[in-house]
Structures are given as structure tokens and as C-alpha cells.
């Protein structure tokens, strides 16, 4: 199984950030989706989990660029049904089900707590 892409902050996902992070893996959220730290926002192309910033907007300056801004073309996000979400998660992940959405998240939202739990798990083994 591949790793997951995790949001590292709370806010609204930005199309510019999602466009620049597409090469890291497939996304499961749309631009404008409310996210929080520890929420799974995509599937990583490698085996490890990666924290990413989906809130980072384009830097705006007063200097005009020689070229024009190109339209951002995003690959469509993976849609998760309840069955697919339940089959997708690992033992350290949870599925949040609300009337309007199905979200995936880590059991431990804080990255320091996740690292501490991983170290304790490897020390016990």
C-alpha cells in the first residue's frame, strides 16, 4: 500500500496548492474543501506518509509577469464511497462520516503524537 498525503494546517484548500502538489500523488479533495491538520487529503505515490500544505496560495506581487497566468488544470479527485473509504484505511486511520461528507483522518491528529506513537510501537516490537 502507498502512503497518504496529510494536511498540516486548518483552512480551505486552494487550487494553486493542489495543482503544485499533484505530482506528489492523487488527491481526494476539491479546491475549497475545509481541511484540518491530520486530515487525509490524498494518496502518496511512495510508501510513506507525507504532510503537505494545501492552503498555500500564489504569491501576489505588484510586478507584472512577462507571460500571462495559465489556467490551472487539476486532475479530478478520487471520490470515496463509504465502502471504499473503509477498505482504504489502515489501523492508524479513521473514517469520519457526516450527512454531507466522508472524510479520512489519522487517529492522532498531532504530528508529534504520531511520531511518538510510532517510536513506542517499534520499541515494543
PDB file of C-alpha atoms in Angstrom:
ATOM      1  CA  UNK A   1       0.000   0.000   0.000  1.00  0.00           C
ATOM      2  CA  UNK A   2       1.126   3.531  -0.677  1.00  0.00           C
ATOM      3  CA  UNK A   3       1.247   6.236   1.963  1.00  0.00           C
ATOM      4  CA  UNK A   4      -1.170   9.118   2.379  1.00  0.00           C
ATOM      5  CA  UNK A   5      -0.941  12.883   1.975  1.00  0.00           C
ATOM      6  CA  UNK A   6      -1.914  14.717   5.157  1.00  0.00           C
ATOM      7  CA  UNK A   7      -2.929  18.320   5.628  1.00  0.00           C
ATOM      8  CA  UNK A   8      -0.639  20.165   8.035  1.00  0.00           C
ATOM      9  CA  UNK A   9      -2.970  23.087   8.825  1.00  0.00           C
ATOM     10  CA  UNK A  10      -6.610  24.090   9.161  1.00  0.00           C
ATOM     11  CA  UNK A  11      -8.374  26.128   6.497  1.00  0.00           C
ATOM     12  CA  UNK A  12      -9.684  25.933   2.940  1.00  0.00           C
ATOM     13  CA  UNK A  13      -7.818  24.026   0.232  1.00  0.00           C
ATOM     14  CA  UNK A  14      -6.532  26.265  -2.589  1.00  0.00           C
ATOM     15  CA  UNK A  15      -6.450  25.247  -6.274  1.00  0.00           C
ATOM     16  CA  UNK A  16      -2.927  26.661  -6.717  1.00  0.00           C
ATOM     17  CA  UNK A  17      -1.555  24.463  -3.914  1.00  0.00           C
ATOM     18  CA  UNK A  18      -3.387  21.366  -5.178  1.00  0.00           C
ATOM     19  CA  UNK A  19      -2.034  21.987  -8.687  1.00  0.00           C
ATOM     20  CA  UNK A  20       1.556  22.148  -7.420  1.00  0.00           C
ATOM     21  CA  UNK A  21       1.086  19.040  -5.247  1.00  0.00           C
ATOM     22  CA  UNK A  22      -0.412  16.823  -7.970  1.00  0.00           C
ATOM     23  CA  UNK A  23       2.949  15.198  -8.688  1.00  0.00           C
ATOM     24  CA  UNK A  24       3.096  14.003  -5.056  1.00  0.00           C
ATOM     25  CA  UNK A  25       0.023  11.812  -5.503  1.00  0.00           C
ATOM     26  CA  UNK A  26      -3.693  11.605  -6.255  1.00  0.00           C
ATOM     27  CA  UNK A  27      -5.936  13.984  -4.309  1.00  0.00           C
ATOM     28  CA  UNK A  28      -9.261  13.076  -2.709  1.00  0.00           C
ATOM     29  CA  UNK A  29     -10.406  16.669  -2.076  1.00  0.00           C
ATOM     30  CA  UNK A  30     -11.553  19.533  -4.295  1.00  0.00           C
ATOM     31  CA  UNK A  31     -10.380  23.152  -4.076  1.00  0.00           C
ATOM     32  CA  UNK A  32     -12.425  24.990  -1.454  1.00  0.00           C
ATOM     33  CA  UNK A  33     -12.786  21.937   0.796  1.00  0.00           C
ATOM     34  CA  UNK A  34     -12.372  22.720   4.500  1.00  0.00           C
ATOM     35  CA  UNK A  35      -9.412  20.743   5.877  1.00  0.00           C
ATOM     36  CA  UNK A  36      -7.721  20.402   9.253  1.00  0.00           C
ATOM     37  CA  UNK A  37      -4.344  19.157  10.483  1.00  0.00           C
ATOM     38  CA  UNK A  38      -4.159  15.365  10.314  1.00  0.00           C
ATOM     39  CA  UNK A  39      -6.862  15.042   7.664  1.00  0.00           C
ATOM     40  CA  UNK A  40      -6.000  12.758   4.745  1.00  0.00           C
ATOM     41  CA  UNK A  41      -6.208  14.788   1.519  1.00  0.00           C
ATOM     42  CA  UNK A  42      -4.649  12.364  -0.952  1.00  0.00           C
ATOM     43  CA  UNK A  43      -2.739   9.196  -1.735  1.00  0.00           C
ATOM     44  CA  UNK A  44       1.060   9.492  -1.794  1.00  0.00           C
ATOM     45  CA  UNK A  45       2.976   7.922  -4.677  1.00  0.00           C
ATOM     46  CA  UNK A  46       5.506   6.453  -2.227  1.00  0.00           C
ATOM     47  CA  UNK A  47       5.096   4.130   0.763  1.00  0.00           C
ATOM     48  CA  UNK A  48       5.494   6.782   3.479  1.00  0.00           C
ATOM     49  CA  UNK A  49       3.004   9.364   4.748  1.00  0.00           C
ATOM     50  CA  UNK A  50       3.710  12.992   3.818  1.00  0.00           C
ATOM     51  CA  UNK A  51       2.422  16.190   5.412  1.00  0.00           C
ATOM     52  CA  UNK A  52       1.607  18.855   2.834  1.00  0.00           C
ATOM     53  CA  UNK A  53       0.253  22.408   2.863  1.00  0.00           C
ATOM     54  CA  UNK A  54      -2.907  22.573   0.732  1.00  0.00           C
ATOM     55  CA  UNK A  55      -3.614  26.139   1.914  1.00  0.00           C
ATOM     56  CA  UNK A  56      -0.644  27.828   0.225  1.00  0.00           C
ATOM     57  CA  UNK A  57      -1.831  30.434  -2.277  1.00  0.00           C
ATOM     58  CA  UNK A  58       0.018  32.070  -5.114  1.00  0.00           C
ATOM     59  CA  UNK A  59       2.359  34.870  -4.094  1.00  0.00           C
ATOM     60  CA  UNK A  60       0.977  38.121  -5.426  1.00  0.00           C
ATOM     61  CA  UNK A  61       3.317  40.975  -6.329  1.00  0.00           C
ATOM     62  CA  UNK A  62       2.930  44.364  -7.963  1.00  0.00           C
ATOM     63  CA  UNK A  63       5.318  43.395 -10.742  1.00  0.00           C
ATOM     64  CA  UNK A  64       3.686  42.190 -13.926  1.00  0.00           C
ATOM     65  CA  UNK A  65       4.896  38.908 -15.316  1.00  0.00           C
ATOM     66  CA  UNK A  66       6.092  38.796 -18.914  1.00  0.00           C
ATOM     67  CA  UNK A  67       3.759  35.873 -19.567  1.00  0.00           C
ATOM     68  CA  UNK A  68       0.177  35.542 -18.526  1.00  0.00           C
ATOM     69  CA  UNK A  69      -1.061  33.191 -15.829  1.00  0.00           C
ATOM     70  CA  UNK A  70      -2.095  29.890 -17.291  1.00  0.00           C
ATOM     71  CA  UNK A  71      -5.349  28.300 -16.225  1.00  0.00           C
ATOM     72  CA  UNK A  72      -4.784  25.622 -13.609  1.00  0.00           C
ATOM     73  CA  UNK A  73      -5.920  22.208 -14.801  1.00  0.00           C
ATOM     74  CA  UNK A  74      -6.425  19.822 -11.903  1.00  0.00           C
ATOM     75  CA  UNK A  75      -6.838  16.094 -12.237  1.00  0.00           C
ATOM     76  CA  UNK A  76     -10.252  15.101 -10.859  1.00  0.00           C
ATOM     77  CA  UNK A  77     -10.071  13.913  -7.233  1.00  0.00           C
ATOM     78  CA  UNK A  78     -10.802  10.322  -6.243  1.00  0.00           C
ATOM     79  CA  UNK A  79     -14.357  10.014  -4.958  1.00  0.00           C
ATOM     80  CA  UNK A  80     -14.707   7.874  -1.853  1.00  0.00           C
ATOM     81  CA  UNK A  81     -17.812   5.866  -1.130  1.00  0.00           C
ATOM     82  CA  UNK A  82     -18.244   4.572   2.408  1.00  0.00           C
ATOM     83  CA  UNK A  83     -17.202   1.049   1.368  1.00  0.00           C
ATOM     84  CA  UNK A  84     -14.110   2.305  -0.472  1.00  0.00           C
ATOM     85  CA  UNK A  85     -13.125   4.532   2.461  1.00  0.00           C
ATOM     86  CA  UNK A  86     -13.411   1.641   4.913  1.00  0.00           C
ATOM     87  CA  UNK A  87     -11.310  -0.637   2.712  1.00  0.00           C
ATOM     88  CA  UNK A  88      -8.725   2.136   2.153  1.00  0.00           C
ATOM     89  CA  UNK A  89      -7.810   2.954   5.762  1.00  0.00           C
ATOM     90  CA  UNK A  90      -5.003   1.419   7.817  1.00  0.00           C
ATOM     91  CA  UNK A  91      -5.053   0.666  11.563  1.00  0.00           C
ATOM     92  CA  UNK A  92      -3.844   4.191  12.439  1.00  0.00           C
ATOM     93  CA  UNK A  93      -6.585   5.924  10.422  1.00  0.00           C
ATOM     94  CA  UNK A  94     -10.285   6.667  10.892  1.00  0.00           C
ATOM     95  CA  UNK A  95     -13.258   7.417   8.630  1.00  0.00           C
ATOM     96  CA  UNK A  96     -15.445  10.412   9.553  1.00  0.00           C
ATOM     97  CA  UNK A  97     -18.968  10.137   8.205  1.00  0.00           C
ATOM     98  CA  UNK A  98     -21.296  13.141   8.270  1.00  0.00           C
ATOM     99  CA  UNK A  99     -24.524  13.678   6.321  1.00  0.00           C
ATOM    100  CA  UNK A 100     -22.665  15.860   3.794  1.00  0.00           C
ATOM    101  CA  UNK A 101     -19.247  14.218   3.503  1.00  0.00           C
ATOM    102  CA  UNK A 102     -16.983  11.240   4.095  1.00  0.00           C
ATOM    103  CA  UNK A 103     -13.516  12.200   5.341  1.00  0.00           C
ATOM    104  CA  UNK A 104     -10.413  10.221   6.229  1.00  0.00           C
ATOM    105  CA  UNK A 105      -8.100  11.211   9.076  1.00  0.00           C
ATOM    106  CA  UNK A 106      -5.327   9.887  11.269  1.00  0.00           C
ATOM    107  CA  UNK A 107      -6.251   8.673  14.767  1.00  0.00           C
ATOM    108  CA  UNK A 108      -3.663  11.061  16.193  1.00  0.00           C
ATOM    109  CA  UNK A 109      -4.049  14.465  14.560  1.00  0.00           C
ATOM    110  CA  UNK A 110      -0.876  15.996  16.015  1.00  0.00           C
ATOM    111  CA  UNK A 111       2.256  15.016  14.025  1.00  0.00           C
ATOM    112  CA  UNK A 112       4.375  14.891  17.206  1.00  0.00           C
ATOM    113  CA  UNK A 113       1.929  12.454  18.821  1.00  0.00           C
ATOM    114  CA  UNK A 114       2.020  10.288  15.673  1.00  0.00           C
ATOM    115  CA  UNK A 115       5.833  10.134  15.733  1.00  0.00           C
ATOM    116  CA  UNK A 116       5.837   9.371  19.460  1.00  0.00           C
ATOM    117  CA  UNK A 117       3.316   6.544  18.991  1.00  0.00           C
ATOM    118  CA  UNK A 118       5.326   5.131  16.053  1.00  0.00           C
ATOM    119  CA  UNK A 119       8.510   5.122  18.150  1.00  0.00           C
ATOM    120  CA  UNK A 120       6.697   3.422  21.043  1.00  0.00           C
ATOM    121  CA  UNK A 121       5.286   0.819  18.642  1.00  0.00           C
ATOM    122  CA  UNK A 122       8.724  -0.013  17.195  1.00  0.00           C
ATOM    123  CA  UNK A 123      10.306  -0.083  20.674  1.00  0.00           C
ATOM    124  CA  UNK A 124       7.665  -2.550  21.900  1.00  0.00           C
ATOM    125  CA  UNK A 125       8.224  -4.873  18.940  1.00  0.00           C
TER     126      UNK A 125
END
